[in-house]
Amino acid sequence: MKQFFKALVVDEINSTFQRNIKNRNIADLPDNDILIKVHYSSLNYKDVLSATGNKGITRNYPHTPGIDAAGIVTKSKTAKFKEGDEVIVTGYDLGMNTSGGFGEYINVPSDWVVPKPDGISLRTAMIVGTAGFTAMSGVLEIINYGIKPEDGKIVVSGATGGVGIMATNFLSKLGYEVVVSSGKKEQYPLLEKAGANEIFGRELLNEDSKKPILPQKWIAGIDTVGGNVLTNILKSVNKYGIVCTCGNIVSTELQTSIFPFILRGVRLIGLASAETYMQKRLIIWDKIASRVGFFNFDFLTKEIKLEDLNSEIDLMLAGNQVGRVLIKL
């Protein structure tokens, strides 16, 4: 007996890529341990790349993107999970080459599955999603490095994106002074609401300075765009500061001298959230869940249905997406 479900399907037709909502058969999903009825997903830049045919993200089409999913277990082949468990899946290969969260069902290995912590709903877990998970990963790196709110300002680049705005909100609520960069002046009120203490245009971080080191401005940074922006953040970090990076929207290249590292002892940390090992993953989700009432997410969230997803993908592709896009399935 066939069991059908709705999903966004990307087809490759004559080297072009088309996105449509289709009925899929559960039997066509990968044969993995845990079948999950997806209640919520969220939109990330990696999803946009997959949905537009980026072969560096997704090799084979037709394909259903969606690197985030939260839902309820409907079938389990292992004792680790049982039918009815509320769970979260983010990262790994979900939505890349494994059918993802832009469908009403996913079938994934049990090693990818996080039991939903107490204190957070499935809906809020997907407002957080990979973006918030990555942001909290960076925040915890800063905290665990020993940096306290009184030690100095923290800079966040690409602040209107999912990671940037979540990092701004997390840091502000934890008492840090947050300086953010954004090229979207019309969104400055939103960034102020998120907790930004100071906002400046992206051009100040993107200037092409030939100097190997710049005046010290901040004790830490979370960079979401890469390229020359990351270079300038590194050049401007205080002695023994830390910079966490997770994006490459500006560029995949990093041109810098060794001076920030050998003269100021700056530390550069990469945030590879998709491959975070499970023990650390559980800690990060527990940290988020334990403080979920402390943070304010709804003002930066747009909730949509699966049928509305195409236009939101186009908006993000054009660089006009702000905050978090939550998909209710």
Coordinates of C-alpha atoms in Angstrom, one line a residue:
M1 CA 0.0 0.0 0.0
K2 CA 1.4 3.4 -1.0
Q3 CA 1.6 6.2 1.5
F4 CA 1.9 9.6 -0.1
F5 CA 3.1 12.9 1.4
K6 CA 3.7 16.4 0.2
A7 CA 7.1 17.7 -0.5
L8 CA 9.0 20.4 -2.4
V9 CA 10.8 18.6 -5.2
V10 CA 13.6 20.1 -7.3
D11 CA 13.9 18.5 -10.8
E12 CA 16.7 18.9 -13.2
I13 CA 15.4 19.3 -16.8
N14 CA 17.7 20.1 -19.6
S15 CA 20.3 21.6 -17.2
T16 CA 17.7 23.8 -15.6
F17 CA 16.1 23.3 -12.2
Q18 CA 12.4 23.5 -11.4
R19 CA 10.8 23.5 -8.0
N20 CA 7.3 22.2 -7.4
I21 CA 5.1 20.8 -4.6
K22 CA 4.5 17.1 -5.4
N23 CA 3.2 14.0 -3.8
R24 CA 5.9 11.5 -2.9
N25 CA 5.8 7.9 -1.7
I26 CA 7.2 7.1 1.7
A27 CA 8.6 3.9 0.2
D28 CA 10.9 6.0 -2.0
L29 CA 12.7 7.6 1.0
P30 CA 16.1 6.2 2.0
D31 CA 15.9 3.0 4.0
N32 CA 17.2 4.3 7.3
D33 CA 16.4 3.7 11.0
I34 CA 14.0 6.5 11.9
L35 CA 10.9 7.6 10.0
I36 CA 9.8 11.0 11.2
K37 CA 6.6 12.9 10.5
V38 CA 7.9 16.5 10.0
H39 CA 5.9 19.2 11.7
Y40 CA 8.3 22.1 11.1
S41 CA 11.4 23.0 9.1
S42 CA 13.2 26.2 8.4
L43 CA 14.9 27.9 5.4
N44 CA 18.7 28.3 5.3
Y45 CA 21.1 29.5 2.6
K46 CA 22.3 25.9 2.0
D47 CA 18.7 25.0 1.2
V48 CA 18.6 27.8 -1.4
L49 CA 21.8 26.4 -3.0
S50 CA 20.3 22.9 -3.1
A51 CA 17.0 24.2 -4.4
T52 CA 18.7 26.0 -7.3
G53 CA 20.9 23.2 -8.5
N54 CA 24.2 23.8 -6.8
K55 CA 26.0 20.4 -7.4
G56 CA 28.5 21.2 -4.6
I57 CA 25.6 20.8 -2.2
T58 CA 23.3 18.3 -3.9
R59 CA 24.7 15.9 -6.6
N60 CA 21.6 14.2 -7.8
Y61 CA 18.1 15.4 -8.7
P62 CA 15.1 15.1 -8.3
H63 CA 15.7 16.0 -4.7
T64 CA 13.8 17.4 -1.6
P65 CA 16.0 20.0 0.2
G66 CA 15.7 21.1 3.9
I67 CA 18.6 20.7 6.3
D68 CA 16.4 21.2 9.3
A69 CA 13.4 19.2 10.6
A70 CA 11.5 18.7 13.8
G71 CA 8.7 16.2 14.2
I72 CA 7.5 13.0 15.7
V73 CA 8.9 9.5 15.2
T74 CA 6.4 7.3 13.4
K75 CA 8.6 4.2 13.0
S76 CA 11.9 3.1 14.6
K77 CA 14.2 0.2 13.9
T78 CA 16.3 0.9 17.0
A79 CA 15.7 0.9 20.8
K80 CA 17.1 4.5 20.9
F81 CA 13.8 6.0 19.8
K82 CA 10.2 4.9 19.9
E83 CA 7.1 5.8 18.1
G84 CA 5.7 9.2 19.4
D85 CA 9.1 10.6 20.4
E86 CA 9.6 14.3 19.6
V87 CA 12.9 14.8 17.8
I88 CA 15.1 17.3 16.0
V89 CA 17.3 16.7 13.0
T90 CA 19.7 19.3 11.7
G91 CA 22.8 19.1 9.5
Y92 CA 24.6 15.9 8.6
D93 CA 23.5 15.0 5.1
L94 CA 19.9 15.9 5.6
G95 CA 18.6 18.0 2.7
M96 CA 21.9 17.8 0.9
N97 CA 21.9 14.3 -0.7
T98 CA 19.4 12.8 1.7
S99 CA 15.7 13.8 1.3
G100 CA 15.2 16.7 3.6
G101 CA 12.8 18.6 5.8
F102 CA 10.9 20.3 3.0
G103 CA 8.7 17.2 2.9
E104 CA 6.2 15.9 5.4
Y105 CA 8.3 12.8 6.1
I106 CA 12.0 12.1 6.4
N107 CA 13.8 8.8 7.0
V108 CA 17.2 9.2 8.6
P109 CA 19.9 7.3 10.6
S110 CA 19.3 7.2 14.3
D111 CA 22.8 8.8 14.8
W112 CA 21.5 12.0 13.3
V113 CA 18.5 12.3 15.7
V114 CA 18.4 14.6 18.8
P115 CA 15.7 13.9 21.4
K116 CA 13.8 17.2 21.8
P117 CA 15.0 18.7 25.1
D118 CA 12.4 19.7 27.7
G119 CA 11.5 23.4 27.7
I120 CA 11.5 23.9 23.9
S121 CA 8.7 23.1 21.4
L122 CA 9.1 21.6 18.0
R123 CA 8.1 25.0 16.5
T124 CA 10.7 27.0 18.5
A125 CA 13.3 24.3 17.8
M126 CA 12.9 25.1 14.1
I127 CA 12.9 28.9 14.6
V128 CA 16.3 28.2 16.1
G129 CA 17.2 25.5 13.5
T130 CA 20.7 25.3 12.0
A131 CA 21.1 29.1 12.1
G132 CA 20.4 29.4 15.9
F133 CA 22.4 26.2 16.6
T134 CA 25.4 27.7 14.7
A135 CA 25.0 31.0 16.5
M136 CA 24.9 29.3 19.9
S137 CA 27.9 27.3 18.9
G138 CA 29.8 30.5 18.4
V139 CA 28.5 32.1 21.6
L140 CA 29.6 29.1 23.6
E141 CA 33.1 29.2 22.0
I142 CA 33.3 32.9 23.2
I143 CA 32.0 32.1 26.7
N144 CA 34.2 29.0 27.1
Y145 CA 37.2 30.9 26.0
G146 CA 36.6 33.0 29.1
I147 CA 35.4 36.3 27.6
K148 CA 33.0 38.2 29.9
P149 CA 30.6 41.0 29.0
E150 CA 32.9 43.6 30.7
D151 CA 35.9 42.5 28.5
G152 CA 34.8 44.5 25.4
K153 CA 32.5 44.7 22.4
I154 CA 31.6 41.7 20.2
V155 CA 31.1 42.3 16.4
V156 CA 28.6 40.3 14.3
S157 CA 28.7 40.5 10.5
G158 CA 25.8 39.8 8.2
A159 CA 23.5 40.6 11.1
T160 CA 20.2 40.4 9.3
G161 CA 20.7 36.8 8.3
G162 CA 19.6 33.9 10.4
V163 CA 22.9 33.2 12.1
G164 CA 23.7 36.9 12.5
I165 CA 20.4 38.0 14.1
M166 CA 20.3 34.9 16.3
A167 CA 23.9 35.5 17.5
T168 CA 23.0 39.2 18.2
N169 CA 20.0 38.2 20.2
F170 CA 21.8 35.5 22.2
L171 CA 24.8 37.7 23.0
S172 CA 22.7 40.7 24.0
K173 CA 20.5 38.7 26.3
L174 CA 23.6 37.3 27.9
G175 CA 24.8 40.8 28.7
Y176 CA 27.4 41.4 26.0
E177 CA 27.7 44.7 24.1
V178 CA 27.0 43.8 20.5
V179 CA 28.2 45.8 17.4
V180 CA 26.7 44.6 14.1
S181 CA 27.2 45.3 10.4
S182 CA 24.5 45.2 7.8
G183 CA 23.9 46.6 4.4
K184 CA 20.2 46.8 5.0
K185 CA 19.5 50.2 6.6
E186 CA 15.8 49.6 6.5
Q187 CA 16.3 46.7 8.9
Y188 CA 18.2 48.7 11.6
P189 CA 15.1 48.9 13.8
L190 CA 14.9 45.1 13.7
L191 CA 18.5 44.8 14.7
E192 CA 18.0 47.2 17.5
K193 CA 15.1 45.1 18.7
A194 CA 17.3 42.0 18.5
G195 CA 19.7 43.7 20.9
A196 CA 22.3 45.4 18.8
N197 CA 24.0 48.3 20.7
E198 CA 25.7 49.8 17.6
I199 CA 25.0 49.3 13.9
F200 CA 27.2 50.3 10.9
G201 CA 27.1 49.6 7.2
R202 CA 28.8 46.6 5.7
E203 CA 31.2 48.8 3.7
L204 CA 33.2 49.6 6.9
L205 CA 34.1 45.9 7.3
N206 CA 34.6 45.4 3.6
E207 CA 37.2 48.1 3.0
D208 CA 40.3 46.9 1.2
S209 CA 43.0 48.0 3.7
K210 CA 46.5 46.8 2.8
K211 CA 47.6 47.2 6.4
P212 CA 48.5 43.8 8.0
I213 CA 46.9 44.9 11.3
L214 CA 44.3 47.5 12.3
P215 CA 43.4 49.4 15.5
Q216 CA 41.8 47.1 18.2
K217 CA 38.0 47.5 18.3
W218 CA 36.5 44.4 19.8
I219 CA 37.3 41.4 21.9
A220 CA 35.5 38.8 19.8
G221 CA 33.5 38.4 16.6
I222 CA 31.1 36.1 14.9
D223 CA 31.5 36.3 11.1
T224 CA 28.8 34.9 8.8
V225 CA 30.0 36.2 5.4
G226 CA 33.7 35.5 5.0
G227 CA 36.1 37.1 2.5
N228 CA 37.4 40.6 3.2
V229 CA 34.9 41.1 6.0
L230 CA 36.5 38.3 8.0
T231 CA 40.0 39.6 7.1
N232 CA 39.1 43.0 8.6
I233 CA 37.5 41.5 11.7
L234 CA 40.7 39.5 12.4
K235 CA 42.9 42.6 11.9
S236 CA 40.8 44.6 14.4
V237 CA 40.4 42.1 17.3
N238 CA 41.9 42.9 20.7
K239 CA 44.8 41.0 22.2
Y240 CA 43.8 37.4 22.9
G241 CA 40.4 37.8 21.3
I242 CA 38.5 35.2 19.4
V243 CA 36.7 35.1 16.0
C244 CA 34.2 32.4 15.0
T245 CA 33.4 32.1 11.3
C246 CA 30.7 30.1 9.5
G247 CA 29.9 31.8 6.2
N248 CA 31.2 32.4 2.7
I249 CA 28.6 34.7 1.1
V250 CA 31.2 37.4 0.3
S251 CA 34.0 35.0 -0.6
T252 CA 35.5 31.6 0.1
E253 CA 38.9 33.1 0.2
L254 CA 40.7 34.5 3.3
Q255 CA 43.6 37.0 2.6
T256 CA 45.4 37.9 5.8
S257 CA 48.8 38.2 7.4
I258 CA 50.0 36.2 10.3
F259 CA 50.2 39.3 12.5
P260 CA 46.8 39.1 14.2
F261 CA 47.8 35.6 15.4
I262 CA 51.4 36.1 16.4
L263 CA 51.3 39.7 17.7
R264 CA 47.9 39.7 19.4
G265 CA 47.3 36.0 20.0
V266 CA 44.0 36.1 18.1
R267 CA 42.2 32.7 17.8
L268 CA 40.1 31.8 14.7
I269 CA 37.5 29.2 15.2
G270 CA 35.5 27.5 12.4
L271 CA 31.8 26.6 13.1
A272 CA 31.1 23.4 11.2
S273 CA 27.6 22.9 12.7
A274 CA 26.5 20.2 10.2
E275 CA 29.2 17.8 11.4
T276 CA 29.0 18.7 15.1
Y277 CA 29.5 15.4 17.0
M278 CA 26.5 14.2 19.0
Q279 CA 27.8 14.8 22.5
K280 CA 28.5 18.5 21.8
R281 CA 25.2 18.7 19.8
L282 CA 23.2 17.6 22.8
I283 CA 25.0 20.2 25.0
I284 CA 24.2 23.0 22.6
W285 CA 20.5 22.1 22.3
D286 CA 20.2 21.8 26.1
K287 CA 21.8 25.3 26.4
I288 CA 19.3 26.7 24.0
A289 CA 16.3 24.9 25.6
S290 CA 17.3 25.9 29.1
R291 CA 17.2 29.6 28.1
V292 CA 14.5 29.6 25.5
G293 CA 12.2 31.7 27.6
F294 CA 15.0 34.2 28.0
F295 CA 15.4 34.9 24.3
N296 CA 12.9 36.5 22.0
F297 CA 12.4 34.8 18.7
D298 CA 8.9 35.5 17.3
F299 CA 9.6 39.1 16.2
L300 CA 12.4 37.8 13.8
T301 CA 10.3 34.9 12.4
K302 CA 8.1 34.6 9.4
E303 CA 5.9 31.5 9.4
I304 CA 4.8 30.1 6.1
K305 CA 3.3 27.0 4.6
L306 CA 5.1 24.6 2.2
E307 CA 3.2 26.1 -0.7
D308 CA 4.7 29.5 0.0
L309 CA 8.3 28.3 0.1
N310 CA 9.2 29.0 -3.5
S311 CA 8.9 32.7 -3.2
E312 CA 10.9 32.7 0.0
I313 CA 13.7 30.8 -1.7
D314 CA 13.8 33.5 -4.4
L315 CA 13.8 36.2 -1.8
M316 CA 16.8 34.7 0.0
L317 CA 18.6 34.1 -3.3
A318 CA 18.2 37.8 -4.1
G319 CA 19.8 38.7 -0.7
N320 CA 16.5 40.2 0.6
Q321 CA 15.6 37.7 3.2
V322 CA 15.7 38.8 6.9
G323 CA 15.6 36.8 10.1
R324 CA 14.1 33.3 10.1
V325 CA 11.7 31.6 7.8
L326 CA 9.7 28.9 9.6
I327 CA 7.9 26.3 7.5
K328 CA 4.8 24.6 9.0
L329 CA 4.1 21.2 7.4

